[in-house]
Short mmCIF file of N, CA and C and ligand atoms in Angstrom, two decimals:
data_model
loop_
_atom_site.label_atom_id
_atom_site.label_comp_id
_atom_site.label_asym_id
_atom_site.label_seq_id
_atom_site.Cartn_x
_atom_site.Cartn_y
_atom_site.Cartn_z
N UNK A 1 0.83 -1.19 0.00
CA UNK A 1 0.01 0.00 0.01
C UNK A 1 0.88 1.26 -0.05
N UNK A 2 0.55 2.21 -0.86
CA UNK A 2 1.37 3.42 -0.90
C UNK A 2 1.13 4.30 0.37
N UNK A 3 2.05 5.25 0.59
CA UNK A 3 1.87 6.10 1.69
C UNK A 3 0.55 6.93 1.69
N UNK A 4 0.21 7.38 0.48
CA UNK A 4 -1.04 8.07 0.28
C UNK A 4 -2.25 7.24 0.69
N UNK A 5 -2.27 5.97 0.17
CA UNK A 5 -3.37 5.11 0.43
C UNK A 5 -3.50 4.81 1.92
N UNK A 6 -2.28 4.73 2.57
CA UNK A 6 -2.29 4.45 4.01
C UNK A 6 -2.88 5.60 4.80
N UNK A 7 -2.47 6.84 4.39
CA UNK A 7 -2.93 7.97 5.15
C UNK A 7 -4.42 8.27 4.89
N UNK A 8 -4.94 7.84 3.70
CA UNK A 8 -6.34 8.05 3.42
C UNK A 8 -7.27 7.03 4.02
N UNK A 9 -6.68 5.90 4.52
CA UNK A 9 -7.48 4.76 4.96
C UNK A 9 -8.58 5.18 5.90
N UNK A 10 -9.82 5.07 5.49
CA UNK A 10 -10.92 5.27 6.38
C UNK A 10 -11.21 6.74 6.77
N UNK A 11 -10.49 7.69 6.21
CA UNK A 11 -10.67 9.08 6.59
C UNK A 11 -11.54 9.79 5.52
N UNK A 12 -12.56 10.52 6.06
CA UNK A 12 -13.35 11.40 5.13
C UNK A 12 -13.28 12.84 5.67
N UNK A 13 -13.33 13.76 4.73
CA UNK A 13 -13.27 15.14 5.08
C UNK A 13 -14.62 15.78 5.23
N UNK A 14 -14.94 16.45 6.29
CA UNK A 14 -16.20 17.21 6.46
C UNK A 14 -15.83 18.68 6.45
N UNK A 15 -16.31 19.37 5.45
CA UNK A 15 -15.88 20.82 5.31
C UNK A 15 -17.09 21.71 5.43
N UNK A 16 -17.00 22.64 6.30
CA UNK A 16 -18.05 23.68 6.48
C UNK A 16 -17.50 25.02 6.14
N UNK A 17 -18.31 25.80 5.38
CA UNK A 17 -17.84 27.08 4.88
C UNK A 17 -18.16 28.25 5.80
N UNK A 18 -18.22 29.46 5.18
CA UNK A 18 -18.35 30.73 5.93
C UNK A 18 -19.61 30.81 6.76
N UNK A 19 -19.44 31.32 7.99
CA UNK A 19 -20.47 31.64 8.91
C UNK A 19 -21.08 30.45 9.66
N UNK A 20 -20.70 29.23 9.24
CA UNK A 20 -21.25 28.07 9.91
C UNK A 20 -20.74 27.89 11.33
N UNK A 21 -19.66 28.67 11.66
CA UNK A 21 -19.22 28.73 13.08
C UNK A 21 -20.19 29.44 13.93
N UNK A 22 -21.19 30.12 13.37
CA UNK A 22 -22.12 30.86 14.13
C UNK A 22 -23.37 30.01 14.51
N UNK A 23 -23.35 28.77 14.06
CA UNK A 23 -24.48 27.91 14.32
C UNK A 23 -24.82 27.86 15.83
N UNK A 24 -26.13 27.88 16.12
CA UNK A 24 -26.52 27.80 17.54
C UNK A 24 -26.60 29.13 18.24
N UNK A 25 -26.04 30.18 17.63
CA UNK A 25 -26.01 31.47 18.28
C UNK A 25 -27.08 32.39 17.69
N UNK A 26 -27.48 32.21 16.46
CA UNK A 26 -28.47 33.11 15.80
C UNK A 26 -29.29 32.26 14.81
N UNK A 27 -30.41 32.88 14.36
CA UNK A 27 -31.22 32.30 13.34
C UNK A 27 -31.59 30.80 13.58
N UNK A 28 -32.02 30.45 14.82
CA UNK A 28 -32.33 29.03 15.04
C UNK A 28 -33.52 28.54 14.24
N UNK A 29 -34.37 29.43 13.81
CA UNK A 29 -35.58 28.97 13.04
C UNK A 29 -35.09 28.44 11.65
N UNK A 30 -33.96 28.99 11.19
CA UNK A 30 -33.47 28.51 9.87
C UNK A 30 -32.42 27.39 10.04
N UNK A 31 -31.49 27.60 10.98
CA UNK A 31 -30.32 26.66 11.09
C UNK A 31 -30.33 25.76 12.27
N UNK A 32 -31.36 25.88 13.14
CA UNK A 32 -31.46 24.97 14.27
C UNK A 32 -30.67 25.52 15.45
N UNK A 33 -30.69 24.73 16.55
CA UNK A 33 -30.11 25.23 17.84
C UNK A 33 -28.74 24.59 18.08
N UNK A 34 -28.32 23.61 17.30
CA UNK A 34 -27.08 22.95 17.57
C UNK A 34 -25.86 23.85 17.14
N UNK A 35 -24.83 23.75 17.85
CA UNK A 35 -23.61 24.48 17.50
C UNK A 35 -22.79 23.71 16.48
N UNK A 36 -21.77 24.37 15.96
CA UNK A 36 -20.85 23.70 15.00
C UNK A 36 -20.18 22.51 15.71
N UNK A 37 -19.86 22.70 16.98
CA UNK A 37 -19.22 21.52 17.70
C UNK A 37 -20.18 20.37 17.82
N UNK A 38 -21.46 20.64 18.01
CA UNK A 38 -22.46 19.57 18.01
C UNK A 38 -22.50 18.84 16.71
N UNK A 39 -22.53 19.66 15.64
CA UNK A 39 -22.63 19.05 14.28
C UNK A 39 -21.38 18.19 14.01
N UNK A 40 -20.24 18.73 14.42
CA UNK A 40 -19.00 17.97 14.14
C UNK A 40 -18.97 16.68 14.91
N UNK A 41 -19.53 16.69 16.20
CA UNK A 41 -19.56 15.48 17.00
C UNK A 41 -20.47 14.49 16.38
N UNK A 42 -21.57 14.98 15.89
CA UNK A 42 -22.56 14.09 15.13
C UNK A 42 -21.88 13.48 13.92
N UNK A 43 -21.06 14.29 13.23
CA UNK A 43 -20.41 13.72 12.01
C UNK A 43 -19.41 12.65 12.38
N UNK A 44 -18.66 12.93 13.50
CA UNK A 44 -17.67 11.88 13.92
C UNK A 44 -18.37 10.57 14.30
N UNK A 45 -19.54 10.71 15.00
CA UNK A 45 -20.31 9.51 15.41
C UNK A 45 -20.84 8.78 14.16
N UNK A 46 -21.36 9.57 13.25
CA UNK A 46 -21.99 8.91 12.03
C UNK A 46 -20.90 8.25 11.19
N UNK A 47 -19.75 8.86 11.09
CA UNK A 47 -18.66 8.28 10.35
C UNK A 47 -18.17 7.02 11.05
N UNK A 48 -18.01 7.10 12.37
CA UNK A 48 -17.50 5.92 13.15
C UNK A 48 -18.47 4.72 13.04
N UNK A 49 -19.78 5.01 12.97
CA UNK A 49 -20.77 3.94 12.85
C UNK A 49 -20.55 3.14 11.49
N UNK A 50 -19.78 3.80 10.58
CA UNK A 50 -19.57 3.09 9.30
C UNK A 50 -18.03 2.79 9.19
N UNK A 51 -17.35 2.82 10.28
CA UNK A 51 -15.96 2.45 10.21
C UNK A 51 -15.04 3.49 9.64
N UNK A 52 -15.53 4.77 9.60
CA UNK A 52 -14.77 5.83 9.01
C UNK A 52 -14.42 6.87 10.07
N UNK A 53 -13.40 7.67 9.76
CA UNK A 53 -13.01 8.73 10.69
C UNK A 53 -13.30 10.08 9.96
N UNK A 54 -14.10 10.94 10.64
CA UNK A 54 -14.42 12.23 10.06
C UNK A 54 -13.35 13.31 10.50
N UNK A 55 -12.75 13.89 9.52
CA UNK A 55 -11.79 15.01 9.78
C UNK A 55 -12.63 16.29 9.48
N UNK A 56 -13.02 17.00 10.52
CA UNK A 56 -13.95 18.11 10.40
C UNK A 56 -13.21 19.46 10.40
N UNK A 57 -13.48 20.32 9.42
CA UNK A 57 -12.89 21.58 9.37
C UNK A 57 -13.94 22.68 8.94
N UNK A 58 -13.71 23.85 9.44
CA UNK A 58 -14.59 25.02 9.08
C UNK A 58 -13.68 26.17 8.79
N UNK A 59 -14.01 26.96 7.74
CA UNK A 59 -13.28 28.15 7.44
C UNK A 59 -14.20 29.11 6.69
N UNK A 60 -13.85 30.37 6.83
CA UNK A 60 -14.64 31.42 6.06
C UNK A 60 -13.92 31.70 4.75
N UNK A 61 -12.80 31.07 4.53
CA UNK A 61 -11.94 31.47 3.37
C UNK A 61 -12.04 30.49 2.19
N UNK A 62 -12.38 31.00 1.07
CA UNK A 62 -12.61 30.19 -0.16
C UNK A 62 -11.30 29.44 -0.50
N UNK A 63 -10.11 30.12 -0.46
CA UNK A 63 -8.91 29.46 -0.86
C UNK A 63 -8.55 28.36 0.17
N UNK A 64 -8.86 28.51 1.40
CA UNK A 64 -8.56 27.48 2.44
C UNK A 64 -9.42 26.29 2.13
N UNK A 65 -10.66 26.45 1.76
CA UNK A 65 -11.55 25.36 1.41
C UNK A 65 -10.95 24.59 0.18
N UNK A 66 -10.48 25.39 -0.75
CA UNK A 66 -9.95 24.79 -2.02
C UNK A 66 -8.63 23.99 -1.68
N UNK A 67 -7.79 24.55 -0.83
CA UNK A 67 -6.57 23.82 -0.40
C UNK A 67 -6.89 22.52 0.29
N UNK A 68 -7.93 22.57 1.16
CA UNK A 68 -8.38 21.36 1.85
C UNK A 68 -8.87 20.31 0.83
N UNK A 69 -9.62 20.72 -0.16
CA UNK A 69 -10.09 19.77 -1.17
C UNK A 69 -8.93 19.16 -1.88
N UNK A 70 -7.92 20.00 -2.26
CA UNK A 70 -6.75 19.43 -2.96
C UNK A 70 -6.06 18.43 -2.06
N UNK A 71 -5.89 18.74 -0.78
CA UNK A 71 -5.26 17.82 0.16
C UNK A 71 -6.02 16.51 0.23
N UNK A 72 -7.34 16.62 0.16
CA UNK A 72 -8.17 15.39 0.29
C UNK A 72 -7.88 14.38 -0.79
N UNK A 73 -7.37 14.83 -1.94
CA UNK A 73 -7.07 13.87 -3.06
C UNK A 73 -6.19 12.74 -2.55
N UNK A 74 -5.23 13.07 -1.63
CA UNK A 74 -4.37 12.01 -1.18
C UNK A 74 -4.65 11.57 0.29
N UNK A 75 -5.35 12.43 1.00
CA UNK A 75 -5.49 12.19 2.44
C UNK A 75 -6.86 11.64 2.91
N UNK A 76 -7.82 11.67 2.00
CA UNK A 76 -9.21 11.26 2.37
C UNK A 76 -9.86 10.42 1.29
N UNK A 77 -10.91 9.73 1.76
CA UNK A 77 -11.56 8.83 0.77
C UNK A 77 -12.82 9.46 0.19
N UNK A 78 -13.30 10.55 0.77
CA UNK A 78 -14.50 11.23 0.25
C UNK A 78 -14.70 12.51 0.98
N UNK A 79 -15.61 13.30 0.52
CA UNK A 79 -15.87 14.66 1.08
C UNK A 79 -17.35 14.90 1.30
N UNK A 80 -17.66 15.43 2.49
CA UNK A 80 -18.99 15.97 2.79
C UNK A 80 -18.72 17.47 2.90
N UNK A 81 -19.50 18.23 2.17
CA UNK A 81 -19.24 19.70 2.17
C UNK A 81 -20.52 20.55 2.22
N UNK A 82 -20.52 21.46 3.15
CA UNK A 82 -21.50 22.53 3.18
C UNK A 82 -20.72 23.79 2.86
N UNK A 83 -20.73 24.22 1.63
CA UNK A 83 -19.93 25.38 1.27
C UNK A 83 -20.52 26.73 1.68
N UNK A 84 -21.68 26.67 2.42
CA UNK A 84 -22.34 27.92 2.84
C UNK A 84 -22.64 28.75 1.59
N UNK A 85 -22.51 30.06 1.75
CA UNK A 85 -22.88 30.97 0.62
C UNK A 85 -21.97 30.78 -0.60
N UNK A 86 -20.78 30.21 -0.42
CA UNK A 86 -19.94 29.91 -1.60
C UNK A 86 -20.61 28.96 -2.59
N UNK A 87 -21.57 28.18 -2.07
CA UNK A 87 -22.32 27.26 -2.99
C UNK A 87 -22.86 28.05 -4.16
N UNK A 88 -23.34 29.25 -3.89
CA UNK A 88 -24.04 30.03 -4.87
C UNK A 88 -23.15 30.90 -5.73
N UNK A 89 -21.86 30.98 -5.39
CA UNK A 89 -20.96 31.88 -6.07
C UNK A 89 -19.68 31.28 -6.62
N UNK A 90 -19.25 30.15 -6.05
CA UNK A 90 -17.85 29.76 -6.28
C UNK A 90 -17.70 28.64 -7.34
N UNK A 91 -17.30 29.15 -8.57
CA UNK A 91 -16.93 28.18 -9.60
C UNK A 91 -15.57 27.49 -9.22
N UNK A 92 -14.75 28.21 -8.44
CA UNK A 92 -13.42 27.67 -8.05
C UNK A 92 -13.61 26.42 -7.12
N UNK A 93 -14.59 26.49 -6.20
CA UNK A 93 -14.77 25.35 -5.36
C UNK A 93 -15.39 24.19 -6.17
N UNK A 94 -16.26 24.50 -7.07
CA UNK A 94 -16.79 23.47 -7.95
C UNK A 94 -15.65 22.79 -8.74
N UNK A 95 -14.69 23.57 -9.30
CA UNK A 95 -13.63 23.00 -10.11
C UNK A 95 -12.73 22.15 -9.18
N UNK A 96 -12.43 22.59 -7.98
CA UNK A 96 -11.59 21.80 -7.07
C UNK A 96 -12.27 20.46 -6.81
N UNK A 97 -13.54 20.50 -6.55
CA UNK A 97 -14.26 19.18 -6.23
C UNK A 97 -14.26 18.31 -7.40
N UNK A 98 -14.43 18.85 -8.57
CA UNK A 98 -14.40 18.04 -9.86
C UNK A 98 -13.08 17.42 -10.06
N UNK A 99 -12.03 18.14 -9.63
CA UNK A 99 -10.64 17.61 -9.88
C UNK A 99 -10.17 16.68 -8.81
N UNK A 100 -10.93 16.52 -7.77
CA UNK A 100 -10.57 15.69 -6.63
C UNK A 100 -10.76 14.20 -6.94
N UNK A 101 -11.68 13.90 -7.86
CA UNK A 101 -11.99 12.49 -8.16
C UNK A 101 -12.26 11.67 -6.95
N UNK A 102 -13.06 12.27 -6.05
CA UNK A 102 -13.50 11.59 -4.83
C UNK A 102 -15.03 11.69 -4.71
N UNK A 103 -15.66 10.71 -4.04
CA UNK A 103 -17.14 10.89 -3.83
C UNK A 103 -17.35 12.20 -3.02
N UNK A 104 -18.40 12.91 -3.41
CA UNK A 104 -18.73 14.18 -2.75
C UNK A 104 -20.21 14.20 -2.43
N UNK A 105 -20.59 14.55 -1.17
CA UNK A 105 -21.97 14.81 -0.83
C UNK A 105 -22.06 16.20 -0.26
N UNK A 106 -22.96 16.97 -0.96
CA UNK A 106 -23.22 18.36 -0.54
C UNK A 106 -24.40 18.42 0.48
N UNK A 107 -24.18 19.18 1.49
CA UNK A 107 -25.21 19.32 2.56
C UNK A 107 -25.58 20.78 2.70
N UNK A 108 -26.88 21.03 2.93
CA UNK A 108 -27.34 22.33 3.43
C UNK A 108 -28.26 22.06 4.58
N UNK A 109 -28.12 22.80 5.64
CA UNK A 109 -28.99 22.68 6.81
C UNK A 109 -30.41 23.07 6.43
N UNK A 110 -30.54 24.22 5.72
CA UNK A 110 -31.88 24.71 5.30
C UNK A 110 -32.23 24.17 3.89
N UNK A 111 -33.52 24.24 3.64
CA UNK A 111 -34.00 23.91 2.28
C UNK A 111 -33.77 25.09 1.42
N UNK A 112 -32.70 25.13 0.68
CA UNK A 112 -32.27 26.33 -0.12
C UNK A 112 -33.32 26.69 -1.17
N UNK A 113 -34.13 25.69 -1.54
CA UNK A 113 -35.13 25.89 -2.61
C UNK A 113 -36.38 26.62 -2.07
N UNK A 114 -36.51 26.66 -0.79
CA UNK A 114 -37.69 27.33 -0.16
C UNK A 114 -37.30 28.74 0.28
N UNK A 115 -36.08 29.14 -0.01
CA UNK A 115 -35.59 30.46 0.42
C UNK A 115 -35.44 31.40 -0.76
N UNK A 116 -34.66 32.45 -0.56
CA UNK A 116 -34.50 33.49 -1.59
C UNK A 116 -33.99 32.84 -2.89
N UNK A 117 -34.37 33.42 -4.05
CA UNK A 117 -34.05 32.79 -5.36
C UNK A 117 -32.56 32.68 -5.56
N UNK A 118 -31.79 33.63 -4.95
CA UNK A 118 -30.28 33.59 -5.13
C UNK A 118 -29.65 32.34 -4.48
N UNK A 119 -30.45 31.68 -3.61
CA UNK A 119 -29.92 30.44 -2.97
C UNK A 119 -30.32 29.19 -3.74
N UNK A 120 -31.15 29.33 -4.78
CA UNK A 120 -31.68 28.14 -5.42
C UNK A 120 -30.67 27.39 -6.25
N UNK A 121 -29.67 28.10 -6.80
CA UNK A 121 -28.62 27.42 -7.59
C UNK A 121 -27.30 27.26 -6.80
N UNK A 122 -26.83 26.02 -6.80
CA UNK A 122 -25.50 25.70 -6.19
C UNK A 122 -24.60 25.25 -7.33
N UNK A 123 -23.43 25.94 -7.49
CA UNK A 123 -22.40 25.46 -8.44
C UNK A 123 -21.89 24.12 -8.09
N UNK A 124 -21.92 23.79 -6.79
CA UNK A 124 -21.37 22.51 -6.35
C UNK A 124 -22.23 21.31 -6.69
N UNK A 125 -23.55 21.48 -6.81
CA UNK A 125 -24.42 20.36 -7.00
C UNK A 125 -24.09 19.55 -8.19
N UNK A 126 -23.66 20.23 -9.30
CA UNK A 126 -23.40 19.49 -10.54
C UNK A 126 -22.20 18.57 -10.41
N UNK A 127 -21.35 18.76 -9.40
CA UNK A 127 -20.22 17.84 -9.31
C UNK A 127 -20.33 16.98 -8.05
N UNK A 128 -21.47 17.12 -7.33
CA UNK A 128 -21.66 16.27 -6.14
C UNK A 128 -22.37 14.97 -6.58
N UNK A 129 -22.05 13.88 -5.80
CA UNK A 129 -22.75 12.60 -6.08
C UNK A 129 -24.18 12.69 -5.50
N UNK A 130 -24.36 13.42 -4.46
CA UNK A 130 -25.63 13.54 -3.83
C UNK A 130 -25.76 14.92 -3.18
N UNK A 131 -26.96 15.47 -3.02
CA UNK A 131 -27.21 16.69 -2.36
C UNK A 131 -28.36 16.52 -1.34
N UNK A 132 -28.11 16.91 -0.13
CA UNK A 132 -29.11 16.80 0.91
C UNK A 132 -29.35 18.22 1.49
N UNK A 133 -30.61 18.66 1.40
CA UNK A 133 -30.89 19.99 1.99
C UNK A 133 -32.20 19.98 2.75
N UNK A 134 -32.28 20.76 3.80
CA UNK A 134 -33.55 20.95 4.53
C UNK A 134 -33.72 19.93 5.65
N UNK A 135 -32.78 19.14 5.90
CA UNK A 135 -32.87 18.15 6.95
C UNK A 135 -32.18 18.56 8.24
N UNK A 136 -31.74 19.81 8.28
CA UNK A 136 -31.06 20.31 9.51
C UNK A 136 -29.76 19.52 9.70
N UNK A 137 -29.37 19.45 10.92
CA UNK A 137 -28.09 18.75 11.28
C UNK A 137 -28.16 17.28 10.93
N UNK A 138 -29.40 16.69 10.95
CA UNK A 138 -29.50 15.30 10.56
C UNK A 138 -29.01 15.05 9.11
N UNK A 139 -29.05 16.10 8.30
CA UNK A 139 -28.56 16.04 6.92
C UNK A 139 -27.07 15.54 6.90
N UNK A 140 -26.31 15.92 7.89
CA UNK A 140 -24.84 15.54 7.90
C UNK A 140 -24.77 14.04 8.17
N UNK A 141 -25.66 13.48 9.11
CA UNK A 141 -25.64 12.07 9.35
C UNK A 141 -26.01 11.31 8.07
N UNK A 142 -27.08 11.83 7.38
CA UNK A 142 -27.49 11.17 6.12
C UNK A 142 -26.36 11.25 5.11
N UNK A 143 -25.69 12.38 5.06
CA UNK A 143 -24.62 12.53 4.05
C UNK A 143 -23.47 11.54 4.33
N UNK A 144 -23.15 11.41 5.63
CA UNK A 144 -22.01 10.48 5.97
C UNK A 144 -22.39 9.02 5.67
N UNK A 145 -23.70 8.67 5.94
CA UNK A 145 -24.14 7.33 5.60
C UNK A 145 -24.03 7.04 4.17
N UNK A 146 -24.45 8.00 3.34
CA UNK A 146 -24.37 7.83 1.93
C UNK A 146 -22.94 7.78 1.42
N UNK A 147 -22.14 8.71 2.00
CA UNK A 147 -20.73 8.77 1.63
C UNK A 147 -20.02 7.41 1.92
N UNK A 148 -20.32 6.84 3.10
CA UNK A 148 -19.81 5.53 3.44
C UNK A 148 -20.14 4.48 2.42
N UNK A 149 -21.41 4.56 1.94
CA UNK A 149 -21.77 3.59 0.90
C UNK A 149 -20.98 3.75 -0.35
N UNK A 150 -20.73 5.01 -0.80
CA UNK A 150 -19.93 5.25 -2.00
C UNK A 150 -18.50 4.83 -1.82
N UNK A 151 -17.93 5.16 -0.65
CA UNK A 151 -16.49 4.83 -0.34
C UNK A 151 -16.34 3.31 -0.32
N UNK A 152 -17.27 2.61 0.31
CA UNK A 152 -17.15 1.19 0.42
C UNK A 152 -17.36 0.48 -0.89
N UNK A 153 -18.18 1.06 -1.77
CA UNK A 153 -18.45 0.53 -3.10
C UNK A 153 -17.14 0.63 -3.86
N UNK A 154 -16.44 1.77 -3.75
CA UNK A 154 -15.20 1.93 -4.48
C UNK A 154 -14.09 1.00 -3.99
N UNK A 155 -14.14 0.60 -2.72
CA UNK A 155 -13.11 -0.22 -2.16
C UNK A 155 -13.30 -1.67 -2.60
N UNK A 156 -14.52 -2.04 -3.07
CA UNK A 156 -14.77 -3.46 -3.47
C UNK A 156 -14.16 -3.76 -4.81
O1 CA2 B 1 -28.54 25.96 4.65
C1 CA2 B 1 -27.28 25.92 4.64
O2 CA2 B 1 -26.66 25.04 5.24
C2 CA2 B 1 -26.48 27.05 3.92
O3 CA2 B 1 -25.43 26.46 3.28
C3 CA2 B 1 -26.08 28.02 5.01
C4 CA2 B 1 -25.39 29.28 4.47
C5 CA2 B 1 -26.26 29.90 3.40
O4 CA2 B 1 -25.56 31.04 2.81
C6 CA2 B 1 -26.62 28.96 2.30
O5 CA2 B 1 -27.42 29.59 1.35
C7 CA2 B 1 -27.35 27.73 2.93
C8 CA2 B 1 -25.18 30.29 5.60
C9 CA2 B 1 -24.54 29.78 6.81
C10 CA2 B 1 -24.78 30.80 7.93
O6 CA2 B 1 -24.93 30.21 9.10
C11 CA2 B 1 -25.39 30.92 10.15
C12 CA2 B 1 -25.67 30.26 11.28
C13 CA2 B 1 -26.20 30.91 12.32
C14 CA2 B 1 -26.39 32.25 12.31
C15 CA2 B 1 -26.05 32.95 11.17
C16 CA2 B 1 -25.56 32.30 10.07
#
């Protein structure tokens, strides 16, 4: 097994974009009452239930998200991403995900289709294997369950 394959063994990347560090502090009607730490703990539990390890990161910076996606090519088996508002604006994040050649599940806490029209389109959705929105924090558990299925299918 190569060094890259060894370091990626069982690890998945969970990426949260701008403002998601504010979870639990404001707008509970839209985003729920759980904090980012709660969501990340839920992700680690959901990943562990499928024999995977969730590496959880949050940043407000587009370039940092892109660097993490590049890193994932050799360090992770798949990606769960909530790009936040960058979903609606970032062709660069879309291109990085397309170039990663990893399974990708996009998550949104809110149902973006029931909100303002500028949230209805996500550049990321076209390169994601699955998109989950409107399920609140449970969406991350659903995303990791599906990602585990994709990762394990690739391993067979
Ligand atoms: O529904 C989602 O998960 C979003 O990705 C969240 C983004 C929004 O721009 C997307 O359209 C949909 C915003 C995250 C902001 O999170 C906050 C949490 C608490 C208080 C304020 C903002």
